[in-house]
PDB file of C-alpha atoms in Angstrom:
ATOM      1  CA  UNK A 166      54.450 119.042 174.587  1.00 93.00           C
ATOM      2  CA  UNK A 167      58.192 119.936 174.248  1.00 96.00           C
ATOM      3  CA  UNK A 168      59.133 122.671 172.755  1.00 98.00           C
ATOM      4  CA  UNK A 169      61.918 122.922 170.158  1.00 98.00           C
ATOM      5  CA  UNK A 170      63.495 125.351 168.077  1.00 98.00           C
ATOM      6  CA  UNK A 171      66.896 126.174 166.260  1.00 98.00           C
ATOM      7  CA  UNK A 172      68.760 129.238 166.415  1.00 98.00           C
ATOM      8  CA  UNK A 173      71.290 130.504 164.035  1.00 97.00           C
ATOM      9  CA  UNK A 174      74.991 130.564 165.189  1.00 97.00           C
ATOM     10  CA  UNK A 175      76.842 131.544 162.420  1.00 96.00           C
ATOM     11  CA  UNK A 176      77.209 130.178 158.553  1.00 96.00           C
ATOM     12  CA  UNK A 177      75.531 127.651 157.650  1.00 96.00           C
ATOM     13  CA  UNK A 178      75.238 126.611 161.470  1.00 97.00           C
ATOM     14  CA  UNK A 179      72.649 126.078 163.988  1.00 98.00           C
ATOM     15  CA  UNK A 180      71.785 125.161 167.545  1.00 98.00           C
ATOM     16  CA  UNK A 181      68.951 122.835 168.262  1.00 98.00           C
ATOM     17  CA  UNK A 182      67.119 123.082 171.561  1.00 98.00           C
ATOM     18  CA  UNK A 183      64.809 122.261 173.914  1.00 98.00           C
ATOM     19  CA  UNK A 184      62.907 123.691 176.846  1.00 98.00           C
ATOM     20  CA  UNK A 185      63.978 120.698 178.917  1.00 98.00           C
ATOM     21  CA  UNK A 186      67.578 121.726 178.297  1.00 98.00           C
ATOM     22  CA  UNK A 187      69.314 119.713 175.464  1.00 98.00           C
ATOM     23  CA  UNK A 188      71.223 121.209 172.746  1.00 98.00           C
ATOM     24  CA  UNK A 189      72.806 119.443 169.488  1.00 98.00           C
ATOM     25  CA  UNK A 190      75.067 121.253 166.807  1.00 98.00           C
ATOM     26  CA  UNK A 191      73.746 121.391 163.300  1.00 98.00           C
ATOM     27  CA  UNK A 192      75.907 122.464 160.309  1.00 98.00           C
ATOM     28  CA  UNK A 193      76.821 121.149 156.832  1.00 95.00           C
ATOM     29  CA  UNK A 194      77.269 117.751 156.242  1.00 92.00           C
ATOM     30  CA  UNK A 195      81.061 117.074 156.650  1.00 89.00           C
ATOM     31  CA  UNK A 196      81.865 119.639 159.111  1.00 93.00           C
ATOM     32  CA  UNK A 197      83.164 118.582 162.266  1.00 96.00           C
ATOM     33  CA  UNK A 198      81.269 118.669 165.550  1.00 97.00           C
ATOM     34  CA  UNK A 199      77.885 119.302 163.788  1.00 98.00           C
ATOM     35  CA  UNK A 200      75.261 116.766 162.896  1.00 97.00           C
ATOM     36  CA  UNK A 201      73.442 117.570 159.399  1.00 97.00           C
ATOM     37  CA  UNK A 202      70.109 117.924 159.290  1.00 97.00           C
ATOM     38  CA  UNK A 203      69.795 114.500 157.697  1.00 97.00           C
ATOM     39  CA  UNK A 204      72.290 112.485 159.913  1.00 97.00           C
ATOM     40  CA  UNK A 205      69.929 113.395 162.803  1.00 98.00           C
ATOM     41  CA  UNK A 206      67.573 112.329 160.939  1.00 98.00           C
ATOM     42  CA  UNK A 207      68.808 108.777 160.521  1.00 98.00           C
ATOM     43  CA  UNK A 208      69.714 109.086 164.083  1.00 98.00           C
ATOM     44  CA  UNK A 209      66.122 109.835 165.293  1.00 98.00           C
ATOM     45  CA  UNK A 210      64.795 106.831 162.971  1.00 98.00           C
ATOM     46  CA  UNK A 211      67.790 104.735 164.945  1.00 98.00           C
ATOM     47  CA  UNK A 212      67.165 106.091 168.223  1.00 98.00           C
ATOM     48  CA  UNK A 213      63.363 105.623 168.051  1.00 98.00           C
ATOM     49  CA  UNK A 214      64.265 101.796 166.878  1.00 98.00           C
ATOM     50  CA  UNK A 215      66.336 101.353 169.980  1.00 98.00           C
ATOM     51  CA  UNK A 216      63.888 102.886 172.544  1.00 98.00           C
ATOM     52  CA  UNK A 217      60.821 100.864 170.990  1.00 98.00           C
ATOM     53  CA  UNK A 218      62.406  97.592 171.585  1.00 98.00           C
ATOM     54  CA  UNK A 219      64.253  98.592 175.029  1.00 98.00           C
ATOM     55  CA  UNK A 220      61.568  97.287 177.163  1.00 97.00           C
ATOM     56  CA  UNK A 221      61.475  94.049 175.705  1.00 97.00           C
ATOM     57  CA  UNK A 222      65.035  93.539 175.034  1.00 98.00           C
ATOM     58  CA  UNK A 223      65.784  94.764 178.797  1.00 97.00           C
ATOM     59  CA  UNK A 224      63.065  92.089 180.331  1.00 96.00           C
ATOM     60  CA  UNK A 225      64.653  89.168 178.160  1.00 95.00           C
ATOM     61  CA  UNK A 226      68.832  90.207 178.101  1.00 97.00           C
ATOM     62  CA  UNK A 227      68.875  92.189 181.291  1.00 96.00           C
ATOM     63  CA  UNK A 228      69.349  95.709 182.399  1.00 96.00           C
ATOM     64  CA  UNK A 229      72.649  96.009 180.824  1.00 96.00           C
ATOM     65  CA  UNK A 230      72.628  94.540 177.470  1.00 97.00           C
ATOM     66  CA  UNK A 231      74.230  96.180 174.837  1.00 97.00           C
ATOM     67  CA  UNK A 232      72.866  97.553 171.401  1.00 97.00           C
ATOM     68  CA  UNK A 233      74.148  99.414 168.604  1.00 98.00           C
ATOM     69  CA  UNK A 234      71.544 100.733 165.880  1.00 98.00           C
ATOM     70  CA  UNK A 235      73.133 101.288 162.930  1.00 98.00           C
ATOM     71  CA  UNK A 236      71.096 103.485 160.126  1.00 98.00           C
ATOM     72  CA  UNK A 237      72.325 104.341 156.746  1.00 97.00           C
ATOM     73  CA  UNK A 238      71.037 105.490 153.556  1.00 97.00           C
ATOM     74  CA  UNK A 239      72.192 107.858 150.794  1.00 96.00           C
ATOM     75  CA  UNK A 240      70.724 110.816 149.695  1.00 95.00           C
ATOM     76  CA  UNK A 241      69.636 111.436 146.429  1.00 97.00           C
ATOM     77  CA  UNK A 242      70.743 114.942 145.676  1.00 96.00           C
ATOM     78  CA  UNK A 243      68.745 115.535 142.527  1.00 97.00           C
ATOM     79  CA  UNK A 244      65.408 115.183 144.409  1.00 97.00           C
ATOM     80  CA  UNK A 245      66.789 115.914 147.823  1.00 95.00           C
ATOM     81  CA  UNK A 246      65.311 112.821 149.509  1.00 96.00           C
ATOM     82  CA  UNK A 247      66.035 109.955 151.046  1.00 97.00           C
ATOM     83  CA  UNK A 248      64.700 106.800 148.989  1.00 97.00           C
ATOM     84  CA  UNK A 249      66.270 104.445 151.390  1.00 97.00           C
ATOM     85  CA  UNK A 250      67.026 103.977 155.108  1.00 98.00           C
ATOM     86  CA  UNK A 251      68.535 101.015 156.360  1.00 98.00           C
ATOM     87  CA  UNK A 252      68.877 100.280 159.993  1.00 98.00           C
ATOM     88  CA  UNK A 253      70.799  97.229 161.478  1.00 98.00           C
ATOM     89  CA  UNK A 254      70.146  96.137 165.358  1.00 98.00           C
ATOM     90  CA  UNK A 255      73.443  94.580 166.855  1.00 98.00           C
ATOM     91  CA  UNK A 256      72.626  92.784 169.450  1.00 98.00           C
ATOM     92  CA  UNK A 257      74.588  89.492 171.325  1.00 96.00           C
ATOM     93  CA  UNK A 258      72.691  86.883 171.784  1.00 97.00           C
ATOM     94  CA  UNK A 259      75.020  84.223 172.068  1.00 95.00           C
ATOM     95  CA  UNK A 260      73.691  83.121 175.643  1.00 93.00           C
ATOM     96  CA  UNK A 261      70.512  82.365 174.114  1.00 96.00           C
ATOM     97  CA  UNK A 262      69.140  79.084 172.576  1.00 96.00           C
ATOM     98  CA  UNK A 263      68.463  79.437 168.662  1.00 97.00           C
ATOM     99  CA  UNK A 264      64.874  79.026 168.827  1.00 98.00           C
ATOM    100  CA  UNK A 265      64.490  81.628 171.394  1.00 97.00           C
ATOM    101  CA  UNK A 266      66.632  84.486 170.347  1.00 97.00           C
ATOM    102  CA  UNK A 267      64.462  83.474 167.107  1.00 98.00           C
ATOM    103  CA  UNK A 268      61.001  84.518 168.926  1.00 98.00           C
ATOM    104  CA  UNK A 269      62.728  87.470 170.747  1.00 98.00           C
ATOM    105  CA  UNK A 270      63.745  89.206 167.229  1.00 98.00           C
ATOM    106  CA  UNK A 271      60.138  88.542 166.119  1.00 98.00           C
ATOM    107  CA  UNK A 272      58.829  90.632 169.148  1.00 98.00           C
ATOM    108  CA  UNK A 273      61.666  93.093 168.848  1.00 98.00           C
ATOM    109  CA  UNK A 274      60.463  94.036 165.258  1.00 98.00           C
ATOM    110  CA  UNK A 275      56.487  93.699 166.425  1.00 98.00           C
ATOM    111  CA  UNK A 276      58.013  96.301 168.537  1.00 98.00           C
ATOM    112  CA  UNK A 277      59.722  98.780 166.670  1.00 98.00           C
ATOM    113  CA  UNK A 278      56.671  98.264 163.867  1.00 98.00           C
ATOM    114  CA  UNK A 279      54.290  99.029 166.453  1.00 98.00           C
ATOM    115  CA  UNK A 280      55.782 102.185 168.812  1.00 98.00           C
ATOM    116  CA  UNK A 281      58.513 103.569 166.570  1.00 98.00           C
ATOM    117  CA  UNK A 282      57.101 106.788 165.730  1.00 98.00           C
ATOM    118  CA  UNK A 283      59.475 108.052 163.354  1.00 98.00           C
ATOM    119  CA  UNK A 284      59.560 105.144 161.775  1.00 98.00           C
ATOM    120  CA  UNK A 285      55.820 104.716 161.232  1.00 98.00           C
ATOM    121  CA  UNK A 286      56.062 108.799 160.199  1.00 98.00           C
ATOM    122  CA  UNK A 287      58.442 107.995 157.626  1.00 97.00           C
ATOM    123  CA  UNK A 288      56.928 105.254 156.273  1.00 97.00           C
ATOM    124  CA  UNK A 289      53.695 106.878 155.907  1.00 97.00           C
ATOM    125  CA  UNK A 290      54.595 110.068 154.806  1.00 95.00           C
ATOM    126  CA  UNK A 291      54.010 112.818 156.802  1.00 96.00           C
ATOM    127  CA  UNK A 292      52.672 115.839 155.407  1.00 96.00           C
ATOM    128  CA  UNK A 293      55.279 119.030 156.587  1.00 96.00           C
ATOM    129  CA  UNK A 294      54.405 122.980 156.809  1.00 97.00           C
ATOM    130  CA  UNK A 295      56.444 125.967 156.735  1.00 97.00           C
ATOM    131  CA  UNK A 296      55.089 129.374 158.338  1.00 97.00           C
ATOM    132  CA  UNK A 297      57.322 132.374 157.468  1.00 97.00           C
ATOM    133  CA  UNK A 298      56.604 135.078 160.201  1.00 97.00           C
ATOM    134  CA  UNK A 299      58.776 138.514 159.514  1.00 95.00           C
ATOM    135  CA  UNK A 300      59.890 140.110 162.676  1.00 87.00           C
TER     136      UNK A 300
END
């Protein structure tokens, strides 16, 4: 299992990490060259969307195809949630014959439904816990 943490770099900003070597910036919403807590949320749900349906999109489109996941979804700041994510797949498909982009976008989401795992986590709401350990 990977492990990750965050460390604290200065106000109100943080450095997420892993023990395989990747780091992102986290800081307030609206600060430049940090990601807020909740944008990488949205970008995990996006990401996960993207790598579920890779495989099948790759075997149908190619090696190189091109996606864009696009995720949005505003908070609501009196219960400090999320109520709503939305997540648009770009994807060209204009070499393809109706019916069969048609059947490929079925599969894609059969994907994502089935092997997006923050997806499904979200959806089924996952239950969180918070240790506090003094030094």
């Amino acid at each position: 299992m990977t492990e990750l943490w965050v460390t604290r770099t200065g106000t109100r900003r943080y450095t997420g990490r892993s023990d395989r070597g990747a780091e992102v910036l986290i800081g307030s919403a609206g600060d430049e060259g940090v990601f807020s807590p909740g944008e990488l949320l949205k970008i995990a749900l996006a990401a996960c969307a993207g790598l579920s349906a890779d495989f099948t999109l790759s075997r149908r489109l190619g090696d190189d195809f091109d996606a864009t996941i696009r995720v949005s979804g505003e908070a609501d700041r009196e219960n400090e949630v999320y109520p709503r994510l939305d997540e648009v797949m770009e994807l060209d498909l204009s070499e393809m014959d109706p019916a069969a982009a048609e059947r490929l976008l079925t599969v894609v989401q059969k994907a994502v439904d089935k092997y997006c795992t923050v997806g499904r986590t979200l959806k089924a709401g996952a239950e969180v816990n918070l240790t506090i350990v003094p030094d």
